[in-house]
C-alpha cells in the first residue's frame, strides 16, 4: 500500500510540476548563455561595438523604454493593430474553416483559391493595401489579418478532419442534426488545432505588423520607432532594444496561449508531451 501511495496520482502531478520548473530553468540558462555570448562578442572586438552593442547595454535601453512614454505610444500602436488584425482573422477563419470542413464539396471547390492565395506574402500586398485603406493603422491591420488568416483556417480544417467519425455517427443516431453535431463534437475536437493555428498566426502577425510599419511608414508604431532610431546617425542600441521588445511580446503571447490551451483542453496535445516526460521520469 505504501508503494502504491508513493507512485499515486499526487506524485505524478508533483513530478509534472517539477519537470515544468526544470524546463523553465533550462530556458533561463539558455537565455543567459546567449546574452553572455553576445556580450563577449561585442566586448572582445569580434564585432564592431558600434554596429552590435553589448547585450548589457541593449537590455539597459530596453528597461528604460518601459517608462518612456514616447516608446510606449509606438508600442501601443503596433499592439493595437496586431491584436486587431489577429482577432479579425480568428473571426473570419474559424467560421470559414467550420463551413468548409462540414461541406466536402465546397472544400474541394475552394481548394484552388486557398492554395493560390496562401503563398502570397503579405508584404507584397502593401501597395495594394495603401491604395484600398489609405490610413496606416487600417493598412497594417488588414495585412496582419491576411497573414494570420491562413494558419488558423488550415488548422481548423485539419482539426475537423481529425474528428472521430464514430462520435459523429453516434449523435446522428440519437437524432441530433448537423448543427448539433458540429457544436457538440466537431468544434470541441477541433479546438486544440484552432488554438495551435492562433499561436502560429500570432507570431506571423507580429512580424507582418512591424514589417508593414517599416515598409509603409506611418506616424507611430514599433517599426516607425526603429526607423527613427536609425536616422540621424543611428542608435544601434535603441534599434536592438526595440527588437527585443518585439521578441518579448511574442514570447508572452505564446505563453498565454499555451496556458489557455492547457486550461481549455487538458487532455489534448498541449499536455501530452509533459505527461510523457513525467511518465519516463517515473
PDB file of C-alpha atoms in Angstrom:
ATOM      1  CA  UNK A   1       0.000   0.000   0.000  1.00  0.00           C
ATOM      2  CA  UNK A   2       2.837   2.387   0.825  1.00  0.00           C
ATOM      3  CA  UNK A   3       4.472   1.620  -2.512  1.00  0.00           C
ATOM      4  CA  UNK A   4       1.206   2.267  -4.343  1.00  0.00           C
ATOM      5  CA  UNK A   5       0.737   5.533  -2.492  1.00  0.00           C
ATOM      6  CA  UNK A   6       4.260   6.555  -3.325  1.00  0.00           C
ATOM      7  CA  UNK A   7       3.503   6.384  -7.054  1.00  0.00           C
ATOM      8  CA  UNK A   8      -0.085   7.613  -6.854  1.00  0.00           C
ATOM      9  CA  UNK A   9      -1.693  10.500  -8.755  1.00  0.00           C
ATOM     10  CA  UNK A  10      -0.317  13.112  -6.383  1.00  0.00           C
ATOM     11  CA  UNK A  11       3.225  12.006  -7.085  1.00  0.00           C
ATOM     12  CA  UNK A  12       2.579  12.195 -10.822  1.00  0.00           C
ATOM     13  CA  UNK A  13       1.349  15.772 -10.540  1.00  0.00           C
ATOM     14  CA  UNK A  14       4.346  16.703  -8.420  1.00  0.00           C
ATOM     15  CA  UNK A  15       6.696  15.180 -10.956  1.00  0.00           C
ATOM     16  CA  UNK A  16       4.956  17.056 -13.764  1.00  0.00           C
ATOM     17  CA  UNK A  17       5.327  20.368 -11.919  1.00  0.00           C
ATOM     18  CA  UNK A  18       9.000  19.689 -11.221  1.00  0.00           C
ATOM     19  CA  UNK A  19       9.601  18.870 -14.881  1.00  0.00           C
ATOM     20  CA  UNK A  20       7.981  22.152 -15.922  1.00  0.00           C
ATOM     21  CA  UNK A  21      10.153  24.088 -13.495  1.00  0.00           C
ATOM     22  CA  UNK A  22      13.154  22.205 -14.833  1.00  0.00           C
ATOM     23  CA  UNK A  23      12.364  23.234 -18.402  1.00  0.00           C
ATOM     24  CA  UNK A  24      11.836  26.830 -17.278  1.00  0.00           C
ATOM     25  CA  UNK A  25      15.236  26.788 -15.565  1.00  0.00           C
ATOM     26  CA  UNK A  26      16.902  25.380 -18.683  1.00  0.00           C
ATOM     27  CA  UNK A  27      15.239  28.077 -20.772  1.00  0.00           C
ATOM     28  CA  UNK A  28      16.520  30.765 -18.419  1.00  0.00           C
ATOM     29  CA  UNK A  29      20.023  29.293 -18.570  1.00  0.00           C
ATOM     30  CA  UNK A  30      19.874  29.248 -22.367  1.00  0.00           C
ATOM     31  CA  UNK A  31      18.792  32.891 -22.499  1.00  0.00           C
ATOM     32  CA  UNK A  32      21.542  33.837 -20.050  1.00  0.00           C
ATOM     33  CA  UNK A  33      24.108  31.965 -22.131  1.00  0.00           C
ATOM     34  CA  UNK A  34      23.012  33.783 -25.287  1.00  0.00           C
ATOM     35  CA  UNK A  35      23.334  37.146 -23.529  1.00  0.00           C
ATOM     36  CA  UNK A  36      26.807  36.195 -22.313  1.00  0.00           C
ATOM     37  CA  UNK A  37      27.961  35.162 -25.796  1.00  0.00           C
ATOM     38  CA  UNK A  38      26.671  38.383 -27.364  1.00  0.00           C
ATOM     39  CA  UNK A  39      28.319  40.406 -24.621  1.00  0.00           C
ATOM     40  CA  UNK A  40      31.664  38.718 -25.221  1.00  0.00           C
ATOM     41  CA  UNK A  41      31.424  39.162 -28.996  1.00  0.00           C
ATOM     42  CA  UNK A  42      30.897  42.902 -28.554  1.00  0.00           C
ATOM     43  CA  UNK A  43      33.426  43.415 -25.753  1.00  0.00           C
ATOM     44  CA  UNK A  44      36.262  41.441 -27.360  1.00  0.00           C
ATOM     45  CA  UNK A  45      36.008  43.267 -30.681  1.00  0.00           C
ATOM     46  CA  UNK A  46      34.891  40.307 -32.769  1.00  0.00           C
ATOM     47  CA  UNK A  47      32.112  42.597 -33.991  1.00  0.00           C
ATOM     48  CA  UNK A  48      32.177  46.358 -34.146  1.00  0.00           C
ATOM     49  CA  UNK A  49      30.748  47.679 -30.884  1.00  0.00           C
ATOM     50  CA  UNK A  50      29.010  50.480 -32.772  1.00  0.00           C
ATOM     51  CA  UNK A  51      27.207  48.027 -35.056  1.00  0.00           C
ATOM     52  CA  UNK A  52      26.496  45.366 -32.419  1.00  0.00           C
ATOM     53  CA  UNK A  53      26.184  46.954 -28.954  1.00  0.00           C
ATOM     54  CA  UNK A  54      26.936  44.842 -25.872  1.00  0.00           C
ATOM     55  CA  UNK A  55      23.974  42.824 -24.662  1.00  0.00           C
ATOM     56  CA  UNK A  56      24.007  44.559 -21.278  1.00  0.00           C
ATOM     57  CA  UNK A  57      23.667  47.961 -22.963  1.00  0.00           C
ATOM     58  CA  UNK A  58      20.779  46.697 -25.075  1.00  0.00           C
ATOM     59  CA  UNK A  59      18.982  45.278 -22.040  1.00  0.00           C
ATOM     60  CA  UNK A  60      19.537  48.524 -20.145  1.00  0.00           C
ATOM     61  CA  UNK A  61      17.986  50.510 -23.001  1.00  0.00           C
ATOM     62  CA  UNK A  62      15.079  48.042 -23.173  1.00  0.00           C
ATOM     63  CA  UNK A  63      14.449  48.523 -19.445  1.00  0.00           C
ATOM     64  CA  UNK A  64      14.493  52.299 -19.832  1.00  0.00           C
ATOM     65  CA  UNK A  65      11.931  52.035 -22.632  1.00  0.00           C
ATOM     66  CA  UNK A  66       9.441  50.546 -20.168  1.00  0.00           C
ATOM     67  CA  UNK A  67       8.964  54.027 -18.664  1.00  0.00           C
ATOM     68  CA  UNK A  68       9.415  56.006 -21.891  1.00  0.00           C
ATOM     69  CA  UNK A  69       6.010  57.424 -22.849  1.00  0.00           C
ATOM     70  CA  UNK A  70       7.112  58.034 -26.421  1.00  0.00           C
ATOM     71  CA  UNK A  71       8.205  54.441 -26.958  1.00  0.00           C
ATOM     72  CA  UNK A  72       5.137  53.058 -25.181  1.00  0.00           C
ATOM     73  CA  UNK A  73       2.966  55.053 -27.577  1.00  0.00           C
ATOM     74  CA  UNK A  74       4.742  53.435 -30.542  1.00  0.00           C
ATOM     75  CA  UNK A  75       4.436  50.024 -28.920  1.00  0.00           C
ATOM     76  CA  UNK A  76       0.726  50.521 -28.198  1.00  0.00           C
ATOM     77  CA  UNK A  77       0.042  51.362 -31.842  1.00  0.00           C
ATOM     78  CA  UNK A  78       1.714  48.162 -33.007  1.00  0.00           C
ATOM     79  CA  UNK A  79      -0.004  46.002 -30.391  1.00  0.00           C
ATOM     80  CA  UNK A  80      -3.394  47.515 -31.231  1.00  0.00           C
ATOM     81  CA  UNK A  81      -3.046  46.847 -34.961  1.00  0.00           C
ATOM     82  CA  UNK A  82      -1.553  43.413 -34.362  1.00  0.00           C
ATOM     83  CA  UNK A  83      -4.254  42.202 -31.974  1.00  0.00           C
ATOM     84  CA  UNK A  84      -6.988  43.820 -34.065  1.00  0.00           C
ATOM     85  CA  UNK A  85      -5.827  42.026 -37.202  1.00  0.00           C
ATOM     86  CA  UNK A  86      -5.433  38.757 -35.296  1.00  0.00           C
ATOM     87  CA  UNK A  87      -8.939  38.997 -33.828  1.00  0.00           C
ATOM     88  CA  UNK A  88     -10.367  39.735 -37.274  1.00  0.00           C
ATOM     89  CA  UNK A  89      -8.525  36.735 -38.708  1.00  0.00           C
ATOM     90  CA  UNK A  90      -9.979  34.471 -35.994  1.00  0.00           C
ATOM     91  CA  UNK A  91     -13.474  35.834 -36.641  1.00  0.00           C
ATOM     92  CA  UNK A  92     -13.130  35.079 -40.352  1.00  0.00           C
ATOM     93  CA  UNK A  93     -11.039  31.912 -40.430  1.00  0.00           C
ATOM     94  CA  UNK A  94     -12.797  29.789 -37.800  1.00  0.00           C
ATOM     95  CA  UNK A  95     -16.317  30.062 -39.294  1.00  0.00           C
ATOM     96  CA  UNK A  96     -14.892  29.617 -42.785  1.00  0.00           C
ATOM     97  CA  UNK A  97     -12.960  26.528 -41.663  1.00  0.00           C
ATOM     98  CA  UNK A  98     -16.056  25.075 -39.973  1.00  0.00           C
ATOM     99  CA  UNK A  99     -18.092  25.696 -43.119  1.00  0.00           C
ATOM    100  CA  UNK A 100     -15.524  24.206 -45.493  1.00  0.00           C
ATOM    101  CA  UNK A 101     -14.820  21.292 -43.184  1.00  0.00           C
ATOM    102  CA  UNK A 102     -18.508  20.462 -42.924  1.00  0.00           C
ATOM    103  CA  UNK A 103     -19.185  20.657 -46.672  1.00  0.00           C
ATOM    104  CA  UNK A 104     -16.671  18.479 -48.572  1.00  0.00           C
ATOM    105  CA  UNK A 105     -17.808  19.662 -51.995  1.00  0.00           C
ATOM    106  CA  UNK A 106     -17.383  23.305 -51.046  1.00  0.00           C
ATOM    107  CA  UNK A 107     -13.986  22.449 -49.572  1.00  0.00           C
ATOM    108  CA  UNK A 108     -12.896  20.829 -52.832  1.00  0.00           C
ATOM    109  CA  UNK A 109     -14.207  23.765 -54.886  1.00  0.00           C
ATOM    110  CA  UNK A 110     -12.310  26.319 -52.780  1.00  0.00           C
ATOM    111  CA  UNK A 111      -9.048  24.358 -52.604  1.00  0.00           C
ATOM    112  CA  UNK A 112      -7.536  26.013 -55.685  1.00  0.00           C
ATOM    113  CA  UNK A 113      -8.340  29.503 -54.395  1.00  0.00           C
ATOM    114  CA  UNK A 114      -6.847  28.770 -50.973  1.00  0.00           C
ATOM    115  CA  UNK A 115      -3.676  27.268 -52.416  1.00  0.00           C
ATOM    116  CA  UNK A 116      -3.285  30.226 -54.781  1.00  0.00           C
ATOM    117  CA  UNK A 117      -3.799  32.954 -52.179  1.00  0.00           C
ATOM    118  CA  UNK A 118      -1.987  31.344 -49.242  1.00  0.00           C
ATOM    119  CA  UNK A 119       1.622  31.660 -50.546  1.00  0.00           C
ATOM    120  CA  UNK A 120       1.262  35.358 -51.432  1.00  0.00           C
ATOM    121  CA  UNK A 121       3.459  37.322 -48.967  1.00  0.00           C
ATOM    122  CA  UNK A 122       1.583  39.956 -47.004  1.00  0.00           C
ATOM    123  CA  UNK A 123       4.422  42.425 -47.531  1.00  0.00           C
ATOM    124  CA  UNK A 124       3.864  42.175 -51.291  1.00  0.00           C
ATOM    125  CA  UNK A 125       0.328  43.465 -50.746  1.00  0.00           C
ATOM    126  CA  UNK A 126       1.435  46.685 -49.021  1.00  0.00           C
ATOM    127  CA  UNK A 127       0.988  48.905 -52.142  1.00  0.00           C
ATOM    128  CA  UNK A 128      -2.492  47.487 -52.734  1.00  0.00           C
ATOM    129  CA  UNK A 129      -3.438  47.878 -49.076  1.00  0.00           C
ATOM    130  CA  UNK A 130      -2.295  51.523 -49.117  1.00  0.00           C
ATOM    131  CA  UNK A 131      -4.493  52.212 -52.146  1.00  0.00           C
ATOM    132  CA  UNK A 132      -7.520  50.493 -50.614  1.00  0.00           C
ATOM    133  CA  UNK A 133      -7.324  51.625 -46.977  1.00  0.00           C
ATOM    134  CA  UNK A 134      -5.022  54.694 -47.047  1.00  0.00           C
ATOM    135  CA  UNK A 135      -4.947  55.028 -43.232  1.00  0.00           C
ATOM    136  CA  UNK A 136      -1.712  53.424 -41.895  1.00  0.00           C
ATOM    137  CA  UNK A 137      -3.381  51.604 -38.981  1.00  0.00           C
ATOM    138  CA  UNK A 138      -6.008  50.067 -41.274  1.00  0.00           C
ATOM    139  CA  UNK A 139      -3.314  49.076 -43.751  1.00  0.00           C
ATOM    140  CA  UNK A 140      -1.361  47.355 -41.006  1.00  0.00           C
ATOM    141  CA  UNK A 141      -4.422  45.629 -39.548  1.00  0.00           C
ATOM    142  CA  UNK A 142      -5.523  44.323 -42.940  1.00  0.00           C
ATOM    143  CA  UNK A 143      -2.084  42.883 -43.681  1.00  0.00           C
ATOM    144  CA  UNK A 144      -1.918  41.193 -40.265  1.00  0.00           C
ATOM    145  CA  UNK A 145      -5.378  39.730 -40.860  1.00  0.00           C
ATOM    146  CA  UNK A 146      -4.371  38.365 -44.248  1.00  0.00           C
ATOM    147  CA  UNK A 147      -1.192  36.771 -42.915  1.00  0.00           C
ATOM    148  CA  UNK A 148      -2.880  35.315 -39.824  1.00  0.00           C
ATOM    149  CA  UNK A 149      -5.890  34.005 -41.723  1.00  0.00           C
ATOM    150  CA  UNK A 150      -4.219  31.009 -43.331  1.00  0.00           C
ATOM    151  CA  UNK A 151      -2.687  29.220 -40.307  1.00  0.00           C
ATOM    152  CA  UNK A 152      -6.000  29.446 -38.452  1.00  0.00           C
ATOM    153  CA  UNK A 153      -8.059  28.327 -41.447  1.00  0.00           C
ATOM    154  CA  UNK A 154      -5.842  25.372 -42.285  1.00  0.00           C
ATOM    155  CA  UNK A 155      -5.572  24.219 -38.680  1.00  0.00           C
ATOM    156  CA  UNK A 156      -9.357  24.413 -38.331  1.00  0.00           C
ATOM    157  CA  UNK A 157      -9.727  22.216 -41.417  1.00  0.00           C
ATOM    158  CA  UNK A 158      -7.136  19.739 -40.121  1.00  0.00           C
ATOM    159  CA  UNK A 159      -8.923  19.616 -36.780  1.00  0.00           C
ATOM    160  CA  UNK A 160     -12.271  18.841 -38.377  1.00  0.00           C
ATOM    161  CA  UNK A 161     -10.733  16.060 -40.455  1.00  0.00           C
ATOM    162  CA  UNK A 162      -9.329  14.531 -37.270  1.00  0.00           C
ATOM    163  CA  UNK A 163     -12.738  14.293 -35.551  1.00  0.00           C
ATOM    164  CA  UNK A 164     -13.744  10.738 -34.604  1.00  0.00           C
ATOM    165  CA  UNK A 165     -16.442   9.691 -37.124  1.00  0.00           C
ATOM    166  CA  UNK A 166     -17.898   7.212 -34.620  1.00  0.00           C
ATOM    167  CA  UNK A 167     -18.725  10.053 -32.225  1.00  0.00           C
ATOM    168  CA  UNK A 168     -20.450  11.966 -35.005  1.00  0.00           C
ATOM    169  CA  UNK A 169     -22.456   8.942 -36.118  1.00  0.00           C
ATOM    170  CA  UNK A 170     -23.449   8.234 -32.523  1.00  0.00           C
ATOM    171  CA  UNK A 171     -25.007  11.670 -32.156  1.00  0.00           C
ATOM    172  CA  UNK A 172     -26.752  11.367 -35.511  1.00  0.00           C
ATOM    173  CA  UNK A 173     -28.216   8.028 -34.447  1.00  0.00           C
ATOM    174  CA  UNK A 174     -29.794   9.787 -31.464  1.00  0.00           C
ATOM    175  CA  UNK A 175     -31.471  12.295 -33.746  1.00  0.00           C
ATOM    176  CA  UNK A 176     -29.065  15.227 -33.488  1.00  0.00           C
ATOM    177  CA  UNK A 177     -28.896  17.426 -36.557  1.00  0.00           C
ATOM    178  CA  UNK A 178     -25.781  18.661 -38.405  1.00  0.00           C
ATOM    179  CA  UNK A 179     -25.553  21.874 -36.347  1.00  0.00           C
ATOM    180  CA  UNK A 180     -25.730  19.979 -33.053  1.00  0.00           C
ATOM    181  CA  UNK A 181     -23.074  17.523 -34.212  1.00  0.00           C
ATOM    182  CA  UNK A 182     -20.867  20.444 -35.245  1.00  0.00           C
ATOM    183  CA  UNK A 183     -21.240  22.254 -31.914  1.00  0.00           C
ATOM    184  CA  UNK A 184     -21.151  19.192 -29.635  1.00  0.00           C
ATOM    185  CA  UNK A 185     -18.464  17.067 -31.321  1.00  0.00           C
ATOM    186  CA  UNK A 186     -16.615  18.698 -34.201  1.00  0.00           C
ATOM    187  CA  UNK A 187     -15.886  22.098 -32.684  1.00  0.00           C
ATOM    188  CA  UNK A 188     -14.660  20.814 -29.275  1.00  0.00           C
ATOM    189  CA  UNK A 189     -12.464  18.221 -31.014  1.00  0.00           C
ATOM    190  CA  UNK A 190     -11.012  20.791 -33.393  1.00  0.00           C
ATOM    191  CA  UNK A 191     -10.451  23.351 -30.615  1.00  0.00           C
ATOM    192  CA  UNK A 192      -6.806  22.416 -29.868  1.00  0.00           C
ATOM    193  CA  UNK A 193      -5.971  22.604 -33.582  1.00  0.00           C
ATOM    194  CA  UNK A 194      -7.618  26.020 -33.843  1.00  0.00           C
ATOM    195  CA  UNK A 195      -5.663  27.319 -30.865  1.00  0.00           C
ATOM    196  CA  UNK A 196      -2.435  25.997 -32.383  1.00  0.00           C
ATOM    197  CA  UNK A 197      -3.289  27.924 -35.530  1.00  0.00           C
ATOM    198  CA  UNK A 198      -3.842  31.069 -33.466  1.00  0.00           C
ATOM    199  CA  UNK A 199      -0.423  30.612 -31.822  1.00  0.00           C
ATOM    200  CA  UNK A 200       1.256  30.366 -35.218  1.00  0.00           C
ATOM    201  CA  UNK A 201      -0.792  33.251 -36.578  1.00  0.00           C
ATOM    202  CA  UNK A 202       0.121  35.479 -33.620  1.00  0.00           C
ATOM    203  CA  UNK A 203       3.835  35.131 -34.354  1.00  0.00           C
ATOM    204  CA  UNK A 204       3.362  35.661 -38.080  1.00  0.00           C
ATOM    205  CA  UNK A 205       1.072  38.622 -37.464  1.00  0.00           C
ATOM    206  CA  UNK A 206       3.589  40.388 -35.226  1.00  0.00           C
ATOM    207  CA  UNK A 207       6.287  40.001 -37.879  1.00  0.00           C
ATOM    208  CA  UNK A 208       3.965  41.399 -40.535  1.00  0.00           C
ATOM    209  CA  UNK A 209       2.867  44.293 -38.298  1.00  0.00           C
ATOM    210  CA  UNK A 210       6.431  45.505 -37.723  1.00  0.00           C
ATOM    211  CA  UNK A 211       7.392  44.843 -41.365  1.00  0.00           C
ATOM    212  CA  UNK A 212       4.415  46.871 -42.596  1.00  0.00           C
ATOM    213  CA  UNK A 213       5.444  49.801 -40.407  1.00  0.00           C
ATOM    214  CA  UNK A 214       8.989  49.575 -41.733  1.00  0.00           C
ATOM    215  CA  UNK A 215       7.850  49.474 -45.355  1.00  0.00           C
ATOM    216  CA  UNK A 216       4.680  51.586 -45.345  1.00  0.00           C
ATOM    217  CA  UNK A 217       5.729  54.071 -42.678  1.00  0.00           C
ATOM    218  CA  UNK A 218       3.170  55.988 -40.655  1.00  0.00           C
ATOM    219  CA  UNK A 219       3.046  58.294 -37.661  1.00  0.00           C
ATOM    220  CA  UNK A 220       3.515  55.702 -34.927  1.00  0.00           C
ATOM    221  CA  UNK A 221       4.427  52.074 -34.363  1.00  0.00           C
ATOM    222  CA  UNK A 222       7.372  49.919 -33.393  1.00  0.00           C
ATOM    223  CA  UNK A 223       8.630  49.833 -36.977  1.00  0.00           C
ATOM    224  CA  UNK A 224       8.414  53.622 -37.150  1.00  0.00           C
ATOM    225  CA  UNK A 225      10.391  53.838 -33.907  1.00  0.00           C
ATOM    226  CA  UNK A 226      13.092  51.610 -35.393  1.00  0.00           C
ATOM    227  CA  UNK A 227      13.287  53.831 -38.472  1.00  0.00           C
ATOM    228  CA  UNK A 228      13.577  56.935 -36.305  1.00  0.00           C
ATOM    229  CA  UNK A 229      16.330  55.287 -34.252  1.00  0.00           C
ATOM    230  CA  UNK A 230      18.219  54.520 -37.457  1.00  0.00           C
ATOM    231  CA  UNK A 231      18.051  58.080 -38.768  1.00  0.00           C
ATOM    232  CA  UNK A 232      20.257  60.907 -37.559  1.00  0.00           C
ATOM    233  CA  UNK A 233      23.421  58.841 -37.272  1.00  0.00           C
ATOM    234  CA  UNK A 234      21.698  55.786 -35.880  1.00  0.00           C
ATOM    235  CA  UNK A 235      21.335  54.340 -32.390  1.00  0.00           C
ATOM    236  CA  UNK A 236      22.011  50.604 -32.713  1.00  0.00           C
ATOM    237  CA  UNK A 237      21.348  50.043 -29.020  1.00  0.00           C
ATOM    238  CA  UNK A 238      17.848  51.517 -29.351  1.00  0.00           C
ATOM    239  CA  UNK A 239      17.155  49.567 -32.538  1.00  0.00           C
ATOM    240  CA  UNK A 240      18.156  46.259 -30.997  1.00  0.00           C
ATOM    241  CA  UNK A 241      16.291  47.096 -27.786  1.00  0.00           C
ATOM    242  CA  UNK A 242      13.158  47.727 -29.845  1.00  0.00           C
ATOM    243  CA  UNK A 243      13.604  44.331 -31.481  1.00  0.00           C
ATOM    244  CA  UNK A 244      13.976  42.797 -28.004  1.00  0.00           C
ATOM    245  CA  UNK A 245      10.607  44.259 -27.054  1.00  0.00           C
ATOM    246  CA  UNK A 246       9.045  42.716 -30.172  1.00  0.00           C
ATOM    247  CA  UNK A 247      10.505  39.340 -29.220  1.00  0.00           C
ATOM    248  CA  UNK A 248       9.246  39.723 -25.653  1.00  0.00           C
ATOM    249  CA  UNK A 249       5.740  40.403 -26.970  1.00  0.00           C
ATOM    250  CA  UNK A 250       5.860  37.201 -28.992  1.00  0.00           C
ATOM    251  CA  UNK A 251       7.110  35.129 -26.063  1.00  0.00           C
ATOM    252  CA  UNK A 252       4.473  36.466 -23.671  1.00  0.00           C
ATOM    253  CA  UNK A 253       1.661  35.954 -26.170  1.00  0.00           C
ATOM    254  CA  UNK A 254       2.764  32.404 -26.904  1.00  0.00           C
ATOM    255  CA  UNK A 255       2.964  31.629 -23.180  1.00  0.00           C
ATOM    256  CA  UNK A 256      -0.541  32.987 -22.596  1.00  0.00           C
ATOM    257  CA  UNK A 257      -1.976  30.915 -25.455  1.00  0.00           C
ATOM    258  CA  UNK A 258      -0.194  27.769 -24.256  1.00  0.00           C
ATOM    259  CA  UNK A 259      -1.591  28.265 -20.757  1.00  0.00           C
ATOM    260  CA  UNK A 260      -5.044  28.870 -22.210  1.00  0.00           C
ATOM    261  CA  UNK A 261      -4.766  25.660 -24.211  1.00  0.00           C
ATOM    262  CA  UNK A 262      -3.763  23.678 -21.137  1.00  0.00           C
ATOM    263  CA  UNK A 263      -6.765  25.019 -19.240  1.00  0.00           C
ATOM    264  CA  UNK A 264      -9.298  24.634 -22.035  1.00  0.00           C
ATOM    265  CA  UNK A 265      -8.064  21.309 -23.443  1.00  0.00           C
ATOM    266  CA  UNK A 266      -6.295  19.467 -20.601  1.00  0.00           C
ATOM    267  CA  UNK A 267      -6.321  16.109 -22.415  1.00  0.00           C
ATOM    268  CA  UNK A 268      -5.027  17.371 -25.747  1.00  0.00           C
ATOM    269  CA  UNK A 269      -1.542  17.579 -27.223  1.00  0.00           C
ATOM    270  CA  UNK A 270      -0.870  20.713 -25.121  1.00  0.00           C
ATOM    271  CA  UNK A 271      -0.073  18.487 -22.144  1.00  0.00           C
ATOM    272  CA  UNK A 272       0.771  15.248 -23.923  1.00  0.00           C
ATOM    273  CA  UNK A 273       4.483  15.996 -24.016  1.00  0.00           C
ATOM    274  CA  UNK A 274       4.549  16.924 -20.343  1.00  0.00           C
ATOM    275  CA  UNK A 275       2.704  13.756 -19.414  1.00  0.00           C
ATOM    276  CA  UNK A 276       5.055  11.594 -21.432  1.00  0.00           C
ATOM    277  CA  UNK A 277       8.060  13.238 -19.819  1.00  0.00           C
ATOM    278  CA  UNK A 278       6.595  12.619 -16.388  1.00  0.00           C
ATOM    279  CA  UNK A 279       5.928   9.018 -17.303  1.00  0.00           C
ATOM    280  CA  UNK A 280       9.522   8.495 -18.398  1.00  0.00           C
ATOM    281  CA  UNK A 281      10.779  10.089 -15.186  1.00  0.00           C
ATOM    282  CA  UNK A 282       8.703   7.694 -13.120  1.00  0.00           C
TER     283      UNK A 282
END
